[in-house]
Amino acid sequence: MAVDDRLVKSGDLIGTPVTDAKGHKLGVIREVFVDRDAGIGRYVAVEPAGLFTGGKYHPLPWRVLTFDDKAEAYAVEITKDRFKDSPAYDRDQLAKPSHGWAQQVERYFEG
């Protein structure tokens, strides 16, 4: 696979499904957080699937995502319950690095 084949426009990431390892939809990507100094995607904020999400987004470290070409979705090796239990934040909290959400997410996904 050539490098160009792995490039994706940021706008194309928004709305991309995120699934568990079995292909069950967890939600969709609503935000991408890029390390501006390293130029590397660090987190995606996932809006959970379903009607009653409470306006909360679940940030996932980019390193836990694997793109599934067949499903055209990002897969993550966690269960739906573990995803539901992962740290969740509203847009205002995600907009403030001082809230410490990145550190909380890292602790949750260590290992």
PDB file of C-alpha atoms in Angstrom:
ATOM      1  CA  MET A   1       0.000   0.000   0.000  1.00  0.00           C
ATOM      2  CA  ALA A   2       1.429   3.354  -1.039  1.00  0.00           C
ATOM      3  CA  VAL A   3       1.570   6.273   1.387  1.00  0.00           C
ATOM      4  CA  ASP A   4      -0.961   8.162  -0.746  1.00  0.00           C
ATOM      5  CA  ASP A   5      -3.436   5.288  -0.258  1.00  0.00           C
ATOM      6  CA  ARG A   6      -3.374   5.856   3.503  1.00  0.00           C
ATOM      7  CA  LEU A   7      -3.976   9.602   3.419  1.00  0.00           C
ATOM      8  CA  VAL A   8      -7.435  10.802   4.377  1.00  0.00           C
ATOM      9  CA  LYS A   9      -8.867  14.307   4.378  1.00  0.00           C
ATOM     10  CA  SER A  10      -9.951  15.537   7.795  1.00  0.00           C
ATOM     11  CA  GLY A  11     -13.436  16.349   6.490  1.00  0.00           C
ATOM     12  CA  ASP A  12     -13.850  12.750   5.344  1.00  0.00           C
ATOM     13  CA  LEU A  13     -13.232  11.484   8.887  1.00  0.00           C
ATOM     14  CA  ILE A  14     -16.265  13.301  10.279  1.00  0.00           C
ATOM     15  CA  GLY A  15     -19.204  10.914  10.232  1.00  0.00           C
ATOM     16  CA  THR A  16     -17.059   7.797   9.783  1.00  0.00           C
ATOM     17  CA  PRO A  17     -18.490   4.908  11.800  1.00  0.00           C
ATOM     18  CA  VAL A  18     -16.603   3.387  14.718  1.00  0.00           C
ATOM     19  CA  THR A  19     -17.327  -0.259  15.507  1.00  0.00           C
ATOM     20  CA  ASP A  20     -16.314  -2.804  18.105  1.00  0.00           C
ATOM     21  CA  ALA A  21     -14.217  -5.820  17.101  1.00  0.00           C
ATOM     22  CA  LYS A  22     -17.365  -7.725  16.071  1.00  0.00           C
ATOM     23  CA  GLY A  23     -18.537  -4.964  13.740  1.00  0.00           C
ATOM     24  CA  HIS A  24     -21.254  -3.543  16.003  1.00  0.00           C
ATOM     25  CA  LYS A  25     -21.573   0.208  15.600  1.00  0.00           C
ATOM     26  CA  LEU A  26     -20.448   2.211  18.626  1.00  0.00           C
ATOM     27  CA  GLY A  27     -20.924   5.633  17.063  1.00  0.00           C
ATOM     28  CA  VAL A  28     -19.444   8.069  14.555  1.00  0.00           C
ATOM     29  CA  ILE A  29     -16.447  10.390  14.580  1.00  0.00           C
ATOM     30  CA  ARG A  30     -17.479  14.010  15.225  1.00  0.00           C
ATOM     31  CA  GLU A  31     -14.122  15.665  15.998  1.00  0.00           C
ATOM     32  CA  VAL A  32     -10.459  14.950  15.324  1.00  0.00           C
ATOM     33  CA  PHE A  33      -7.749  16.253  17.633  1.00  0.00           C
ATOM     34  CA  VAL A  34      -4.330  16.748  16.042  1.00  0.00           C
ATOM     35  CA  ASP A  35      -1.074  17.387  17.886  1.00  0.00           C
ATOM     36  CA  ARG A  36      -0.189  20.663  16.177  1.00  0.00           C
ATOM     37  CA  ASP A  37       3.544  20.333  16.868  1.00  0.00           C
ATOM     38  CA  ALA A  38       3.923  16.701  15.788  1.00  0.00           C
ATOM     39  CA  GLY A  39       1.291  16.881  13.055  1.00  0.00           C
ATOM     40  CA  ILE A  40      -0.236  13.596  14.229  1.00  0.00           C
ATOM     41  CA  GLY A  41      -3.853  12.730  14.954  1.00  0.00           C
ATOM     42  CA  ARG A  42      -4.088  11.965  18.684  1.00  0.00           C
ATOM     43  CA  TYR A  43      -7.802  11.538  19.439  1.00  0.00           C
ATOM     44  CA  VAL A  44     -11.179  11.241  17.806  1.00  0.00           C
ATOM     45  CA  ALA A  45     -14.345  12.262  19.622  1.00  0.00           C
ATOM     46  CA  VAL A  46     -17.021   9.656  18.986  1.00  0.00           C
ATOM     47  CA  GLU A  47     -20.702  10.465  19.228  1.00  0.00           C
ATOM     48  CA  PRO A  48     -22.358   7.279  20.515  1.00  0.00           C
ATOM     49  CA  ALA A  49     -24.977   5.489  18.440  1.00  0.00           C
ATOM     50  CA  GLY A  50     -28.547   5.729  19.669  1.00  0.00           C
ATOM     51  CA  LEU A  51     -31.156   8.329  20.399  1.00  0.00           C
ATOM     52  CA  PHE A  52     -30.306   9.257  23.984  1.00  0.00           C
ATOM     53  CA  THR A  53     -26.584  10.038  24.116  1.00  0.00           C
ATOM     54  CA  GLY A  54     -26.841  12.956  26.529  1.00  0.00           C
ATOM     55  CA  GLY A  55     -24.766  15.241  24.283  1.00  0.00           C
ATOM     56  CA  LYS A  56     -21.579  13.531  25.422  1.00  0.00           C
ATOM     57  CA  TYR A  57     -18.674  12.459  23.229  1.00  0.00           C
ATOM     58  CA  HIS A  58     -16.218   9.663  23.946  1.00  0.00           C
ATOM     59  CA  PRO A  59     -12.636  10.559  22.971  1.00  0.00           C
ATOM     60  CA  LEU A  60     -10.640   7.576  21.762  1.00  0.00           C
ATOM     61  CA  PRO A  61      -6.868   7.602  21.337  1.00  0.00           C
ATOM     62  CA  TRP A  62      -6.019   7.317  17.653  1.00  0.00           C
ATOM     63  CA  ARG A  63      -3.700   4.400  18.448  1.00  0.00           C
ATOM     64  CA  VAL A  64      -6.635   2.144  19.442  1.00  0.00           C
ATOM     65  CA  LEU A  65      -8.347   2.553  16.041  1.00  0.00           C
ATOM     66  CA  THR A  66      -7.806   0.312  13.037  1.00  0.00           C
ATOM     67  CA  PHE A  67      -9.365   1.108   9.685  1.00  0.00           C
ATOM     68  CA  ASP A  68     -11.479  -1.708   8.251  1.00  0.00           C
ATOM     69  CA  ASP A  69     -11.449  -1.263   4.467  1.00  0.00           C
ATOM     70  CA  LYS A  70     -14.302  -3.705   3.929  1.00  0.00           C
ATOM     71  CA  ALA A  71     -16.652  -1.986   6.412  1.00  0.00           C
ATOM     72  CA  GLU A  72     -15.303   1.501   5.673  1.00  0.00           C
ATOM     73  CA  ALA A  73     -15.226   2.089   9.424  1.00  0.00           C
ATOM     74  CA  TYR A  74     -12.726   2.341  12.229  1.00  0.00           C
ATOM     75  CA  ALA A  75     -12.715  -0.655  14.542  1.00  0.00           C
ATOM     76  CA  VAL A  76     -11.612  -0.628  18.159  1.00  0.00           C
ATOM     77  CA  GLU A  77     -10.786  -3.683  20.270  1.00  0.00           C
ATOM     78  CA  ILE A  78     -13.157  -2.911  23.143  1.00  0.00           C
ATOM     79  CA  THR A  79     -16.618  -4.115  24.011  1.00  0.00           C
ATOM     80  CA  LYS A  80     -19.697  -1.942  23.728  1.00  0.00           C
ATOM     81  CA  ASP A  81     -19.937  -1.874  27.545  1.00  0.00           C
ATOM     82  CA  ARG A  82     -16.320  -0.753  27.924  1.00  0.00           C
ATOM     83  CA  PHE A  83     -16.963   1.964  25.345  1.00  0.00           C
ATOM     84  CA  LYS A  84     -20.074   3.114  27.233  1.00  0.00           C
ATOM     85  CA  ASP A  85     -18.012   3.244  30.446  1.00  0.00           C
ATOM     86  CA  SER A  86     -15.183   5.238  28.815  1.00  0.00           C
ATOM     87  CA  PRO A  87     -14.758   8.919  29.722  1.00  0.00           C
ATOM     88  CA  ALA A  88     -17.350  11.154  28.043  1.00  0.00           C
ATOM     89  CA  TYR A  89     -17.472  14.926  27.736  1.00  0.00           C
ATOM     90  CA  ASP A  90     -19.625  17.650  26.268  1.00  0.00           C
ATOM     91  CA  ARG A  91     -18.302  20.025  23.588  1.00  0.00           C
ATOM     92  CA  ASP A  92     -17.359  22.734  26.111  1.00  0.00           C
ATOM     93  CA  GLN A  93     -15.257  20.296  28.132  1.00  0.00           C
ATOM     94  CA  LEU A  94     -13.510  18.994  24.999  1.00  0.00           C
ATOM     95  CA  ALA A  95     -12.714  22.573  23.950  1.00  0.00           C
ATOM     96  CA  LYS A  96     -10.745  23.195  27.152  1.00  0.00           C
ATOM     97  CA  PRO A  97      -7.426  21.355  27.477  1.00  0.00           C
ATOM     98  CA  SER A  98      -7.340  22.525  31.102  1.00  0.00           C
ATOM     99  CA  HIS A  99     -10.278  20.193  31.794  1.00  0.00           C
ATOM    100  CA  GLY A 100      -7.761  17.323  31.650  1.00  0.00           C
ATOM    101  CA  TRP A 101      -9.821  15.029  29.456  1.00  0.00           C
ATOM    102  CA  ALA A 102      -6.805  13.799  27.460  1.00  0.00           C
ATOM    103  CA  GLN A 103      -5.070  12.566  30.630  1.00  0.00           C
ATOM    104  CA  GLN A 104      -8.266  10.870  31.803  1.00  0.00           C
ATOM    105  CA  VAL A 105      -8.699   9.130  28.451  1.00  0.00           C
ATOM    106  CA  GLU A 106      -5.062   7.991  28.434  1.00  0.00           C
ATOM    107  CA  ARG A 107      -5.448   6.461  31.889  1.00  0.00           C
ATOM    108  CA  TYR A 108      -8.598   4.642  30.798  1.00  0.00           C
ATOM    109  CA  PHE A 109      -6.968   3.173  27.684  1.00  0.00           C
ATOM    110  CA  GLU A 110      -3.554   2.321  29.179  1.00  0.00           C
ATOM    111  CA  GLY A 111      -2.334  -1.137  28.479  1.00  0.00           C
TER     112      GLY A 111
END
